[in-house]
Amino acid sequence: MTSPSLPLAPKPAFALAGLSAVFYVGALPGFDLWPLALVCWAPLLVAMQGQSVKRATLLAWASGGLMASLGFYWVYGMLRVFSGLPAIACLPITLLFGAFHGGRFALLGALYARASAGGWHPRAAVFLAFIASEQLYPVIFDWYYGNSVYQIPELTQIAELGNPILVGVALLASNVAIAELVLARRLGQRPSWRAIIALFSVPLVVAIYGTVRIGQVESDIAAADPVRVGMVQANMGLDAKRKNRKEGVKRHVALTRQLTAAAKKAGEPLDLVVWAETSIAGPMSEKRAYKYYSQHFSRRAGVPLIFGALLQRKVDDARGYVFFNTAILTDARGKVQGRYDKIRLLPFGEQLPFGDRFPELYKLSPNTGRFSSGSTLAPFSLGEHKINVHICYEDILPAFINGMMQDEPVDLMVNMTNDAWYGDTTEPWGHLAQATFRAIEHRRFLVRSTNSGVSAIVDPLGRIVVSTKPFEQQAVVGEVAFLRPPKTPYETYGDIPWWLASAAAVYMAMIPRRRGAGESTTDES
């Protein structure tokens, strides 16, 4: 990238940083102005050129903080309703949430500026800094820039090579090209057209690859036997589920019977029905839960069933009991055939960080759960097939799901979620968008059943082929296939390439390429 000898003044620089944030928010799932993903980084890149390391970092942090505060606006509503905190405390916590997540952008800015100041080529520096920011920075709700194009399958198929980060790298290329054109014009210089054309060509090459892979994967799907799966979206509010647990079971059973009766009448019986996370509300002792499930609903379903439950175990320590967010598989006779306890618990939702060590913390947030993590990744067995089941936001964690897939080969992925916490906002759409990439990374169907939406079936190309409307009571049926294709490159290598690229970014930021490099991003292109 070409760097001007004089950086932009603070006002226009921060204005451009803000513009990047607004563009980024527009591209987020739920807003779905995905073409903005091709330009959203360019204003910030222009703003950071020639700035000191501190100023570049501050510009990036301001941009990221604004983006997170606007894009994840639903955090405030969730805190207001469920945290137990007064409204006056929820706003500063929301702003702190935005500032913390803005740190991902700040890391990019710091690594990029230091590497450029150290004599490394700015173009290489920005790509590696971007990778490091998405790979290294810890966030509460994982999100990736590449998720913004989840509705454009031609651009997302490279996720099988390197998860959403690789998609983001491809999208970043057009942003870098635009920034270089703007900077060259500002300097009155002739841009490096060879580099510009190469950068603009990256999304095109990705789309060509995606088009080829779409045809190949569609052939694999067509060759497989169809499997009919039902999803029940009961749409019960969290308070309603807790106060009237019998109604929750009754509603799920009634909707399931409607599905099975209609399927039988059409001569197309269901192979599996999936309910949502904690569809059976209220903790129940492990010792009597299985018998209760069979007597009260699973046997009456008359079809293999995966449902969410809360299980309780007595322990001999100060806690007395531990609780698990659990998925249960029962066969057509109602007998329990499998259990999975959620492993990756949601911070501040299902548990407080360090809450086990300092129980007093729960007095500050009395509505936060006190769940314990599960200990096994073993898939469910349905006949001769294996089903990978994960719960709630586990499906937005590429490395975690990849680890589950390594444990034992599976034929289908199932996720159960309850996004009612966030209300009728963009969050359920964003959650679904992120989950679609797991189907691409592993080339399996994903069945995703939620309490309040959006329930969906995602095919191995990441396309949403069946979906429900949010906050409506629905029961839908779709076709999937049990698939066990060869391992994808991402399944084989995981995040190793991104760890190496991140190490390179840190090295470039810490070790100058030349002696006497200054504290700015100025460098020859």
Short mmCIF file of C-alpha atoms in Angstrom, two decimals:
data_model
loop_
_atom_site.label_atom_id
_atom_site.label_comp_id
_atom_site.label_asym_id
_atom_site.label_seq_id
_atom_site.Cartn_x
_atom_site.Cartn_y
_atom_site.Cartn_z
CA MET A 1 0.00 0.00 0.00
CA THR A 2 1.16 3.51 -0.74
CA SER A 3 1.61 5.67 2.34
CA PRO A 4 1.33 9.48 2.27
CA SER A 5 4.13 11.46 3.82
CA LEU A 6 1.61 13.40 5.91
CA PRO A 7 -1.13 11.57 7.80
CA LEU A 8 -4.72 12.75 7.82
CA ALA A 9 -5.67 15.19 10.55
CA PRO A 10 -7.55 13.71 13.52
CA LYS A 11 -11.05 14.87 12.50
CA PRO A 12 -11.11 13.39 8.99
CA ALA A 13 -9.22 10.31 10.18
CA PHE A 14 -11.76 9.54 12.91
CA ALA A 15 -14.60 10.33 10.53
CA LEU A 16 -13.28 7.69 8.15
CA ALA A 17 -12.89 5.25 11.04
CA GLY A 18 -16.53 5.85 11.93
CA LEU A 19 -17.57 5.34 8.31
CA SER A 20 -15.84 1.97 8.32
CA ALA A 21 -17.80 1.00 11.43
CA VAL A 22 -21.12 1.97 9.84
CA PHE A 23 -20.31 0.06 6.64
CA TYR A 24 -19.25 -2.99 8.67
CA VAL A 25 -22.52 -2.93 10.64
CA GLY A 26 -24.50 -2.73 7.41
CA ALA A 27 -22.76 -5.86 6.16
CA LEU A 28 -23.49 -7.86 9.33
CA PRO A 29 -26.01 -10.73 9.13
CA GLY A 30 -29.43 -9.41 10.00
CA PHE A 31 -28.78 -6.14 8.18
CA ASP A 32 -27.54 -8.11 5.17
CA LEU A 33 -26.12 -5.32 3.02
CA TRP A 34 -23.35 -7.74 2.10
CA PRO A 35 -21.75 -5.68 -0.74
CA LEU A 36 -20.57 -3.29 1.98
CA ALA A 37 -18.20 -6.06 3.07
CA LEU A 38 -16.21 -5.34 -0.10
CA VAL A 39 -15.57 -1.73 0.98
CA CYS A 40 -16.03 -1.48 4.76
CA TRP A 41 -12.34 -1.67 5.71
CA ALA A 42 -11.13 0.80 3.08
CA PRO A 43 -11.95 4.04 4.98
CA LEU A 44 -10.14 2.81 8.09
CA LEU A 45 -7.11 1.71 6.07
CA VAL A 46 -6.91 5.16 4.50
CA ALA A 47 -7.28 6.78 7.93
CA MET A 48 -4.45 4.74 9.47
CA GLN A 49 -1.89 5.40 6.74
CA GLY A 50 1.01 7.53 7.92
CA GLN A 51 -0.26 7.70 11.51
CA SER A 52 1.81 6.92 14.57
CA VAL A 53 1.36 3.49 16.05
CA LYS A 54 -0.64 4.93 18.94
CA ARG A 55 -2.90 6.96 16.66
CA ALA A 56 -3.46 4.07 14.26
CA THR A 57 -4.36 1.80 17.18
CA LEU A 58 -6.76 4.39 18.59
CA LEU A 59 -8.43 4.88 15.21
CA ALA A 60 -8.94 1.15 14.82
CA TRP A 61 -10.22 0.80 18.39
CA ALA A 62 -12.70 3.64 17.90
CA SER A 63 -13.94 2.03 14.70
CA GLY A 64 -14.27 -1.41 16.28
CA GLY A 65 -15.90 -0.10 19.44
CA LEU A 66 -18.51 1.80 17.45
CA MET A 67 -19.11 -1.22 15.22
CA ALA A 68 -19.63 -3.57 18.17
CA SER A 69 -21.87 -1.13 20.04
CA LEU A 70 -24.11 -0.60 17.01
CA GLY A 71 -23.93 -4.07 15.50
CA PHE A 72 -24.49 -5.93 18.76
CA TYR A 73 -27.11 -3.51 20.08
CA TRP A 74 -29.14 -6.46 21.36
CA VAL A 75 -26.74 -6.90 24.28
CA TYR A 76 -28.41 -3.98 26.07
CA GLY A 77 -31.88 -5.51 25.80
CA MET A 78 -30.63 -8.87 26.97
CA LEU A 79 -29.00 -7.31 30.03
CA ARG A 80 -32.11 -5.25 30.82
CA VAL A 81 -34.37 -8.28 30.83
CA PHE A 82 -32.24 -11.08 32.24
CA SER A 83 -29.23 -9.78 34.17
CA GLY A 84 -31.15 -8.55 37.19
CA LEU A 85 -29.17 -5.32 37.00
CA PRO A 86 -30.81 -1.87 37.03
CA ALA A 87 -31.17 -0.10 33.68
CA ILE A 88 -28.64 2.54 34.71
CA ALA A 89 -26.00 -0.19 34.99
CA CYS A 90 -26.87 -1.93 31.71
CA LEU A 91 -25.86 0.94 29.42
CA PRO A 92 -22.26 1.30 30.68
CA ILE A 93 -21.88 -2.49 30.60
CA THR A 94 -23.08 -2.47 26.98
CA LEU A 95 -20.58 0.26 26.14
CA LEU A 96 -17.82 -1.70 27.88
CA PHE A 97 -18.86 -4.72 25.82
CA GLY A 98 -18.47 -2.63 22.67
CA ALA A 99 -15.13 -1.23 23.79
CA PHE A 100 -13.80 -4.68 24.63
CA HIS A 101 -14.86 -6.18 21.32
CA GLY A 102 -13.45 -3.14 19.58
CA GLY A 103 -10.12 -4.39 20.84
CA ARG A 104 -10.10 -6.85 17.94
CA PHE A 105 -9.85 -3.91 15.55
CA ALA A 106 -7.31 -2.24 17.83
CA LEU A 107 -5.09 -5.32 17.65
CA LEU A 108 -5.25 -5.16 13.87
CA GLY A 109 -4.33 -1.48 13.93
CA ALA A 110 -1.44 -1.97 16.34
CA LEU A 111 0.10 -4.93 14.51
CA TYR A 112 -0.33 -3.28 11.13
CA ALA A 113 1.10 0.07 12.20
CA ARG A 114 4.10 -1.41 14.02
CA ALA A 115 4.96 -3.73 11.14
CA SER A 116 4.71 -0.90 8.61
CA ALA A 117 6.77 1.37 10.82
CA GLY A 118 9.35 -1.40 11.09
CA GLY A 119 9.88 -1.48 7.35
CA TRP A 120 7.65 -4.40 6.44
CA HIS A 121 5.48 -4.00 3.38
CA PRO A 122 2.13 -2.48 4.44
CA ARG A 123 0.18 -4.78 2.14
CA ALA A 124 1.55 -7.92 3.77
CA ALA A 125 1.25 -6.29 7.17
CA VAL A 126 -2.47 -5.56 6.85
CA PHE A 127 -3.41 -9.07 5.72
CA LEU A 128 -1.42 -10.75 8.48
CA ALA A 129 -2.67 -8.28 11.08
CA PHE A 130 -6.24 -9.01 10.03
CA ILE A 131 -5.70 -12.76 10.41
CA ALA A 132 -4.09 -12.30 13.83
CA SER A 133 -6.93 -10.07 15.04
CA GLU A 134 -9.56 -12.69 14.18
CA GLN A 135 -7.49 -15.63 15.42
CA LEU A 136 -5.95 -14.28 18.62
CA TYR A 137 -8.29 -11.74 20.15
CA PRO A 138 -10.66 -13.23 22.76
CA VAL A 139 -14.32 -12.24 22.42
CA ILE A 140 -17.46 -13.25 24.28
CA PHE A 141 -19.51 -13.80 21.13
CA ASP A 142 -17.26 -15.06 18.36
CA TRP A 143 -17.91 -13.42 15.02
CA TYR A 144 -15.96 -13.27 11.80
CA TYR A 145 -15.90 -10.67 9.04
CA GLY A 146 -16.40 -13.44 6.46
CA ASN A 147 -19.81 -14.28 7.94
CA SER A 148 -21.19 -11.20 6.19
CA VAL A 149 -21.51 -13.04 2.86
CA TYR A 150 -23.26 -16.13 4.23
CA GLN A 151 -26.04 -15.69 1.66
CA ILE A 152 -23.61 -15.78 -1.29
CA PRO A 153 -22.53 -19.44 -1.57
CA GLU A 154 -20.10 -18.71 -4.41
CA LEU A 155 -18.01 -16.67 -1.97
CA THR A 156 -18.25 -18.96 1.05
CA GLN A 157 -17.10 -22.33 -0.29
CA ILE A 158 -13.45 -21.60 0.54
CA ALA A 159 -14.44 -22.00 4.20
CA GLU A 160 -13.72 -25.72 3.67
CA LEU A 161 -10.09 -24.65 3.24
CA GLY A 162 -9.81 -22.32 6.21
CA ASN A 163 -13.06 -21.41 8.00
CA PRO A 164 -14.58 -17.87 7.81
CA ILE A 165 -11.18 -16.24 8.29
CA LEU A 166 -10.17 -17.26 4.77
CA VAL A 167 -13.41 -15.82 3.41
CA GLY A 168 -12.58 -12.61 5.25
CA VAL A 169 -9.09 -12.50 3.73
CA ALA A 170 -10.62 -12.75 0.26
CA LEU A 171 -13.07 -9.92 0.99
CA LEU A 172 -10.31 -7.80 2.52
CA ALA A 173 -8.44 -7.87 -0.79
CA SER A 174 -10.94 -5.56 -2.50
CA ASN A 175 -10.79 -3.19 0.49
CA VAL A 176 -7.01 -2.97 0.21
CA ALA A 177 -7.29 -2.28 -3.52
CA ILE A 178 -9.77 0.56 -2.93
CA ALA A 179 -7.58 2.04 -0.19
CA GLU A 180 -4.54 1.97 -2.46
CA LEU A 181 -6.45 3.76 -5.22
CA VAL A 182 -7.61 6.46 -2.81
CA LEU A 183 -4.14 6.94 -1.34
CA ALA A 184 -2.52 7.12 -4.78
CA ARG A 185 -5.03 9.77 -5.84
CA ARG A 186 -4.40 11.74 -2.65
CA LEU A 187 -0.66 11.73 -3.36
CA GLY A 188 -1.06 12.41 -7.04
CA GLN A 189 0.81 9.19 -7.78
CA ARG A 190 0.22 6.48 -10.33
CA PRO A 191 -1.18 3.39 -8.56
CA SER A 192 0.40 -0.01 -8.96
CA TRP A 193 -2.15 -1.34 -11.44
CA ARG A 194 -0.71 -4.84 -11.38
CA ALA A 195 -1.29 -5.06 -7.63
CA ILE A 196 -4.71 -3.39 -7.87
CA ILE A 197 -5.91 -5.82 -10.53
CA ALA A 198 -4.55 -8.79 -8.58
CA LEU A 199 -6.35 -7.66 -5.42
CA PHE A 200 -9.66 -7.07 -7.18
CA SER A 201 -9.31 -10.49 -8.83
CA VAL A 202 -9.22 -12.35 -5.52
CA PRO A 203 -13.01 -12.34 -4.89
CA LEU A 204 -13.55 -13.30 -8.55
CA VAL A 205 -11.22 -16.29 -8.26
CA VAL A 206 -12.95 -17.28 -5.03
CA ALA A 207 -16.34 -17.11 -6.77
CA ILE A 208 -15.07 -19.34 -9.60
CA TYR A 209 -13.80 -21.88 -7.07
CA GLY A 210 -17.13 -21.70 -5.27
CA THR A 211 -19.11 -22.27 -8.44
CA VAL A 212 -17.10 -25.39 -9.25
CA ARG A 213 -17.43 -26.78 -5.73
CA ILE A 214 -21.18 -26.11 -5.65
CA GLY A 215 -21.66 -28.39 -8.64
CA GLN A 216 -19.48 -31.12 -7.15
CA VAL A 217 -21.15 -31.10 -3.73
CA GLU A 218 -24.63 -30.97 -5.26
CA SER A 219 -23.78 -34.19 -7.10
CA ASP A 220 -22.78 -35.84 -3.81
CA ILE A 221 -26.05 -34.74 -2.20
CA ALA A 222 -28.13 -36.02 -5.12
CA ALA A 223 -26.46 -39.44 -4.90
CA ALA A 224 -27.36 -39.88 -1.21
CA ASP A 225 -30.64 -41.27 0.14
CA PRO A 226 -32.95 -38.57 1.53
CA VAL A 227 -33.67 -38.48 5.26
CA ARG A 228 -36.77 -36.65 6.50
CA VAL A 229 -36.26 -34.55 9.62
CA GLY A 230 -38.78 -32.50 11.59
CA MET A 231 -38.04 -29.45 13.73
CA VAL A 232 -40.33 -28.16 16.47
CA GLN A 233 -40.21 -24.46 17.33
CA ALA A 234 -42.52 -24.11 20.34
CA ASN A 235 -41.90 -20.36 20.78
CA MET A 236 -42.28 -20.21 24.53
CA GLY A 237 -40.82 -17.30 26.44
CA LEU A 238 -38.20 -18.08 29.05
CA ASP A 239 -40.46 -17.11 31.94
CA ALA A 240 -43.38 -19.06 30.48
CA LYS A 241 -41.25 -22.19 30.17
CA ARG A 242 -40.13 -21.93 33.76
CA LYS A 243 -43.55 -21.14 35.24
CA ASN A 244 -45.55 -23.66 33.20
CA ARG A 245 -43.30 -26.60 32.43
CA LYS A 246 -46.18 -28.94 31.67
CA GLU A 247 -47.44 -26.61 28.96
CA GLY A 248 -43.99 -26.64 27.38
CA VAL A 249 -43.97 -30.45 27.18
CA LYS A 250 -47.57 -30.49 25.99
CA ARG A 251 -46.86 -28.01 23.21
CA HIS A 252 -43.79 -29.90 21.97
CA VAL A 253 -45.63 -33.23 21.98
CA ALA A 254 -48.64 -31.77 20.15
CA LEU A 255 -46.50 -30.21 17.44
CA THR A 256 -44.51 -33.42 17.07
CA ARG A 257 -47.66 -35.47 16.68
CA GLN A 258 -48.89 -33.07 14.02
CA LEU A 259 -45.66 -33.59 12.12
CA THR A 260 -45.66 -37.37 12.38
CA ALA A 261 -49.36 -37.68 11.51
CA ALA A 262 -49.01 -35.49 8.43
CA ALA A 263 -45.90 -37.37 7.34
CA LYS A 264 -47.59 -40.75 7.79
CA LYS A 265 -50.64 -39.60 5.84
CA ALA A 266 -48.40 -38.47 2.99
CA GLY A 267 -46.60 -41.81 3.01
CA GLU A 268 -43.32 -40.12 3.94
CA PRO A 269 -42.58 -41.01 7.58
CA LEU A 270 -40.09 -38.99 9.57
CA ASP A 271 -36.69 -40.42 10.43
CA LEU A 272 -35.93 -37.91 13.21
CA VAL A 273 -37.48 -34.98 15.07
CA VAL A 274 -35.38 -32.31 16.80
CA TRP A 275 -36.58 -30.02 19.58
CA ALA A 276 -34.78 -26.94 20.88
CA GLU A 277 -32.31 -26.33 23.69
CA THR A 278 -33.91 -26.77 27.15
CA SER A 279 -37.20 -27.72 25.51
CA ILE A 280 -37.81 -29.66 28.75
CA ALA A 281 -37.44 -26.82 31.24
CA GLY A 282 -36.56 -27.20 34.88
CA PRO A 283 -33.66 -29.25 36.29
CA MET A 284 -34.29 -32.92 36.96
CA SER A 285 -32.22 -35.51 38.78
CA GLU A 286 -30.18 -37.75 36.52
CA LYS A 287 -31.45 -40.79 38.40
CA ARG A 288 -35.10 -40.32 37.47
CA ALA A 289 -34.92 -38.23 34.31
CA TYR A 290 -34.73 -41.02 31.74
CA LYS A 291 -37.78 -42.82 33.11
CA TYR A 292 -39.69 -39.54 33.27
CA TYR A 293 -38.90 -38.72 29.64
CA SER A 294 -40.15 -42.10 28.45
CA GLN A 295 -43.35 -42.01 30.48
CA HIS A 296 -44.34 -38.43 29.68
CA PHE A 297 -43.43 -37.78 26.06
CA SER A 298 -40.60 -39.56 24.23
CA ARG A 299 -42.48 -42.86 23.90
CA ARG A 300 -45.58 -41.04 22.66
CA ALA A 301 -43.60 -39.25 19.96
CA GLY A 302 -43.25 -42.53 18.07
CA VAL A 303 -40.14 -41.33 16.26
CA PRO A 304 -36.44 -40.92 17.15
CA LEU A 305 -36.20 -37.66 19.04
CA ILE A 306 -33.41 -35.27 20.05
CA PHE A 307 -34.42 -32.75 22.70
CA GLY A 308 -32.88 -30.35 25.19
CA ALA A 309 -33.09 -30.81 28.95
CA LEU A 310 -31.58 -29.63 32.22
CA LEU A 311 -30.04 -32.34 34.38
CA GLN A 312 -28.99 -32.17 38.00
CA ARG A 313 -26.34 -34.20 39.80
CA LYS A 314 -25.68 -34.31 43.52
CA VAL A 315 -22.04 -33.76 44.48
CA ASP A 316 -20.18 -34.06 47.77
CA ASP A 317 -18.85 -30.52 48.08
CA ALA A 318 -20.01 -27.05 49.04
CA ARG A 319 -22.05 -26.69 45.85
CA GLY A 320 -24.37 -29.57 46.72
CA TYR A 321 -25.54 -29.94 43.12
CA VAL A 322 -24.21 -29.33 39.64
CA PHE A 323 -26.34 -28.67 36.57
CA PHE A 324 -25.91 -29.59 32.91
CA ASN A 325 -27.36 -28.15 29.72
CA THR A 326 -28.06 -31.44 27.99
CA ALA A 327 -29.14 -32.96 24.68
CA ILE A 328 -30.90 -36.33 24.80
CA LEU A 329 -31.53 -38.85 22.01
CA THR A 330 -34.41 -41.32 22.35
CA ASP A 331 -35.44 -44.01 19.89
CA ALA A 332 -38.94 -44.57 18.48
CA ARG A 333 -39.87 -46.55 21.62
CA GLY A 334 -38.86 -43.67 23.88
CA LYS A 335 -35.70 -45.28 25.25
CA VAL A 336 -32.70 -43.01 25.83
CA GLN A 337 -29.90 -43.82 23.38
CA GLY A 338 -27.51 -40.92 23.89
CA ARG A 339 -26.64 -37.89 25.97
CA TYR A 340 -24.44 -34.86 25.39
CA ASP A 341 -23.73 -32.22 28.05
CA LYS A 342 -22.81 -28.81 26.74
CA ILE A 343 -19.08 -28.18 27.08
CA ARG A 344 -18.55 -24.57 26.01
CA LEU A 345 -20.73 -22.60 28.40
CA LEU A 346 -21.78 -19.04 27.62
CA PRO A 347 -19.93 -16.57 29.89
CA PHE A 348 -22.31 -14.42 31.96
CA GLY A 349 -25.28 -16.45 30.70
CA GLU A 350 -24.70 -20.02 31.86
CA GLN A 351 -21.84 -19.34 34.21
CA LEU A 352 -19.73 -16.51 35.55
CA PRO A 353 -16.01 -16.64 34.82
CA PHE A 354 -14.28 -17.67 38.07
CA GLY A 355 -17.71 -18.20 39.64
CA ASP A 356 -16.75 -21.65 40.92
CA ARG A 357 -13.76 -20.16 42.71
CA PHE A 358 -15.50 -17.01 43.91
CA PRO A 359 -19.22 -17.81 44.47
CA GLU A 360 -19.80 -14.29 45.80
CA LEU A 361 -19.70 -13.07 42.19
CA TYR A 362 -23.14 -14.53 41.61
CA LYS A 363 -24.58 -11.98 44.05
CA LEU A 364 -23.73 -9.33 41.45
CA SER A 365 -25.63 -11.19 38.72
CA PRO A 366 -28.21 -13.42 40.41
CA ASN A 367 -29.89 -14.49 37.14
CA THR A 368 -26.71 -15.97 35.69
CA GLY A 369 -26.78 -19.77 35.50
CA ARG A 370 -24.49 -22.09 37.44
CA PHE A 371 -23.89 -24.82 34.91
CA SER A 372 -21.02 -27.27 34.71
CA SER A 373 -19.32 -28.34 31.50
CA GLY A 374 -19.74 -31.77 29.97
CA SER A 375 -16.82 -34.09 29.48
CA THR A 376 -17.40 -36.12 26.31
CA LEU A 377 -17.54 -35.32 22.60
CA ALA A 378 -18.96 -38.70 21.59
CA PRO A 379 -21.63 -38.46 18.86
CA PHE A 380 -25.10 -39.99 19.01
CA SER A 381 -25.80 -43.28 17.24
CA LEU A 382 -28.98 -43.53 15.18
CA GLY A 383 -28.97 -46.99 13.66
CA GLU A 384 -25.74 -47.28 11.71
CA HIS A 385 -25.34 -43.52 11.49
CA LYS A 386 -23.55 -41.04 13.76
CA ILE A 387 -24.90 -37.60 14.67
CA ASN A 388 -22.80 -34.77 16.05
CA VAL A 389 -24.89 -32.69 18.49
CA HIS A 390 -23.91 -29.31 19.90
CA ILE A 391 -25.83 -26.78 21.92
CA CYS A 392 -26.45 -23.07 21.42
CA TYR A 393 -23.43 -20.94 20.68
CA GLU A 394 -21.09 -23.91 20.37
CA ASP A 395 -22.05 -23.81 16.69
CA ILE A 396 -20.29 -20.46 16.18
CA LEU A 397 -16.92 -21.88 17.30
CA PRO A 398 -15.09 -23.35 14.27
CA ALA A 399 -12.21 -24.89 16.21
CA PHE A 400 -14.51 -26.46 18.80
CA ILE A 401 -16.76 -28.10 16.21
CA ASN A 402 -13.70 -29.22 14.26
CA GLY A 403 -12.45 -30.90 17.41
CA MET A 404 -15.77 -32.69 17.82
CA MET A 405 -15.53 -33.96 14.24
CA GLN A 406 -12.08 -35.39 14.92
CA ASP A 407 -13.34 -37.52 17.80
CA GLU A 408 -15.37 -39.84 15.58
CA PRO A 409 -16.65 -39.57 11.98
CA VAL A 410 -20.28 -38.44 11.78
CA ASP A 411 -22.95 -38.28 9.08
CA LEU A 412 -25.09 -35.35 10.27
CA MET A 413 -24.76 -32.30 12.51
CA VAL A 414 -27.54 -31.14 14.84
CA ASN A 415 -27.66 -27.95 16.86
CA MET A 416 -30.27 -26.95 19.40
CA THR A 417 -30.51 -23.33 20.45
CA ASN A 418 -32.60 -20.89 22.45
CA ASP A 419 -32.10 -17.31 21.24
CA ALA A 420 -35.17 -15.97 23.04
CA TRP A 421 -32.75 -14.14 25.35
CA TYR A 422 -32.14 -11.52 22.67
CA GLY A 423 -35.70 -10.79 21.59
CA ASP A 424 -36.83 -9.96 18.07
CA THR A 425 -33.48 -8.49 16.99
CA THR A 426 -30.80 -9.29 14.44
CA GLU A 427 -29.06 -11.69 16.85
CA PRO A 428 -30.96 -14.87 15.80
CA TRP A 429 -30.09 -14.16 12.16
CA GLY A 430 -26.46 -13.49 13.01
CA HIS A 431 -26.28 -16.71 15.01
CA LEU A 432 -27.73 -18.71 12.12
CA ALA A 433 -25.39 -17.04 9.63
CA GLN A 434 -22.34 -18.07 11.63
CA ALA A 435 -23.65 -21.63 12.00
CA THR A 436 -23.97 -22.07 8.22
CA PHE A 437 -20.18 -22.09 7.92
CA ARG A 438 -19.93 -25.28 10.01
CA ALA A 439 -21.87 -27.08 7.26
CA ILE A 440 -19.37 -25.89 4.64
CA GLU A 441 -16.29 -26.65 6.73
CA HIS A 442 -17.40 -30.26 7.21
CA ARG A 443 -19.62 -30.80 4.14
CA ARG A 444 -22.51 -32.15 6.21
CA PHE A 445 -26.11 -31.14 6.61
CA LEU A 446 -26.85 -29.09 9.72
CA VAL A 447 -30.25 -29.37 11.41
CA ARG A 448 -30.75 -26.42 13.72
CA SER A 449 -33.82 -26.38 15.97
CA THR A 450 -34.50 -23.33 18.13
CA ASN A 451 -37.08 -22.33 20.71
CA SER A 452 -38.07 -19.03 19.10
CA GLY A 453 -36.24 -18.97 15.76
CA VAL A 454 -34.55 -19.09 13.47
CA SER A 455 -34.82 -22.88 13.06
CA ALA A 456 -33.28 -24.10 9.83
CA ILE A 457 -31.82 -26.88 7.75
CA VAL A 458 -28.50 -25.92 6.19
CA ASP A 459 -27.08 -27.99 3.35
CA PRO A 460 -23.36 -28.85 2.96
CA LEU A 461 -22.95 -25.74 0.80
CA GLY A 462 -24.06 -23.48 3.63
CA ARG A 463 -27.39 -22.72 1.98
CA ILE A 464 -30.46 -22.36 4.18
CA VAL A 465 -32.91 -24.73 2.49
CA VAL A 466 -35.64 -24.75 5.16
CA SER A 467 -36.26 -22.10 7.82
CA THR A 468 -38.87 -20.77 10.21
CA LYS A 469 -39.92 -17.25 11.06
CA PRO A 470 -38.70 -15.88 14.39
CA PHE A 471 -41.08 -15.75 17.32
CA GLU A 472 -43.74 -17.91 15.71
CA GLN A 473 -44.90 -21.35 16.80
CA GLN A 474 -43.97 -23.66 13.93
CA ALA A 475 -43.18 -27.26 13.10
CA VAL A 476 -41.47 -27.89 9.78
CA VAL A 477 -40.07 -30.83 7.85
CA GLY A 478 -37.13 -30.94 5.49
CA GLU A 479 -34.90 -33.42 3.74
CA VAL A 480 -31.27 -34.01 4.63
CA ALA A 481 -28.83 -36.79 3.83
CA PHE A 482 -26.40 -38.79 5.92
CA LEU A 483 -23.03 -37.91 4.38
CA ARG A 484 -19.49 -38.92 5.22
CA PRO A 485 -17.28 -37.26 2.59
CA PRO A 486 -13.47 -37.19 2.62
CA LYS A 487 -11.93 -34.83 5.14
CA THR A 488 -11.86 -31.21 4.08
CA PRO A 489 -8.57 -29.30 4.32
CA TYR A 490 -9.95 -27.42 7.31
CA GLU A 491 -10.77 -30.69 9.08
CA THR A 492 -7.22 -31.88 8.39
CA TYR A 493 -5.21 -28.78 9.27
CA GLY A 494 -7.62 -26.84 11.43
CA ASP A 495 -6.35 -23.44 12.54
CA ILE A 496 -2.65 -24.26 12.11
CA PRO A 497 -2.24 -21.91 9.10
CA TRP A 498 -3.89 -19.10 11.05
CA TRP A 499 -1.67 -19.65 14.08
CA LEU A 500 1.39 -19.47 11.82
CA ALA A 501 0.12 -16.32 10.11
CA SER A 502 -0.62 -14.77 13.50
CA ALA A 503 2.89 -15.59 14.68
CA ALA A 504 4.24 -13.90 11.55
CA ALA A 505 2.13 -10.81 12.27
CA VAL A 506 3.45 -10.58 15.82
CA TYR A 507 7.03 -11.14 14.62
CA MET A 508 6.72 -8.36 12.05
CA ALA A 509 5.31 -6.04 14.69
CA MET A 510 8.12 -6.77 17.14
CA ILE A 511 11.15 -7.16 14.87
CA PRO A 512 11.90 -4.29 12.46
CA ARG A 513 12.91 -5.28 8.96
CA ARG A 514 15.38 -2.42 8.80
CA ARG A 515 17.28 -0.32 11.29
CA GLY A 516 16.11 3.16 12.07
CA ALA A 517 12.47 2.54 11.23
CA GLY A 518 10.28 5.30 12.62
CA GLU A 519 7.08 5.35 14.64
CA SER A 520 4.73 5.73 11.67
CA THR A 521 3.23 3.55 9.02
CA THR A 522 5.06 5.37 6.26
CA ASP A 523 6.91 3.08 3.86
CA GLU A 524 7.50 2.62 0.18
CA SER A 525 5.06 0.40 -1.66
#
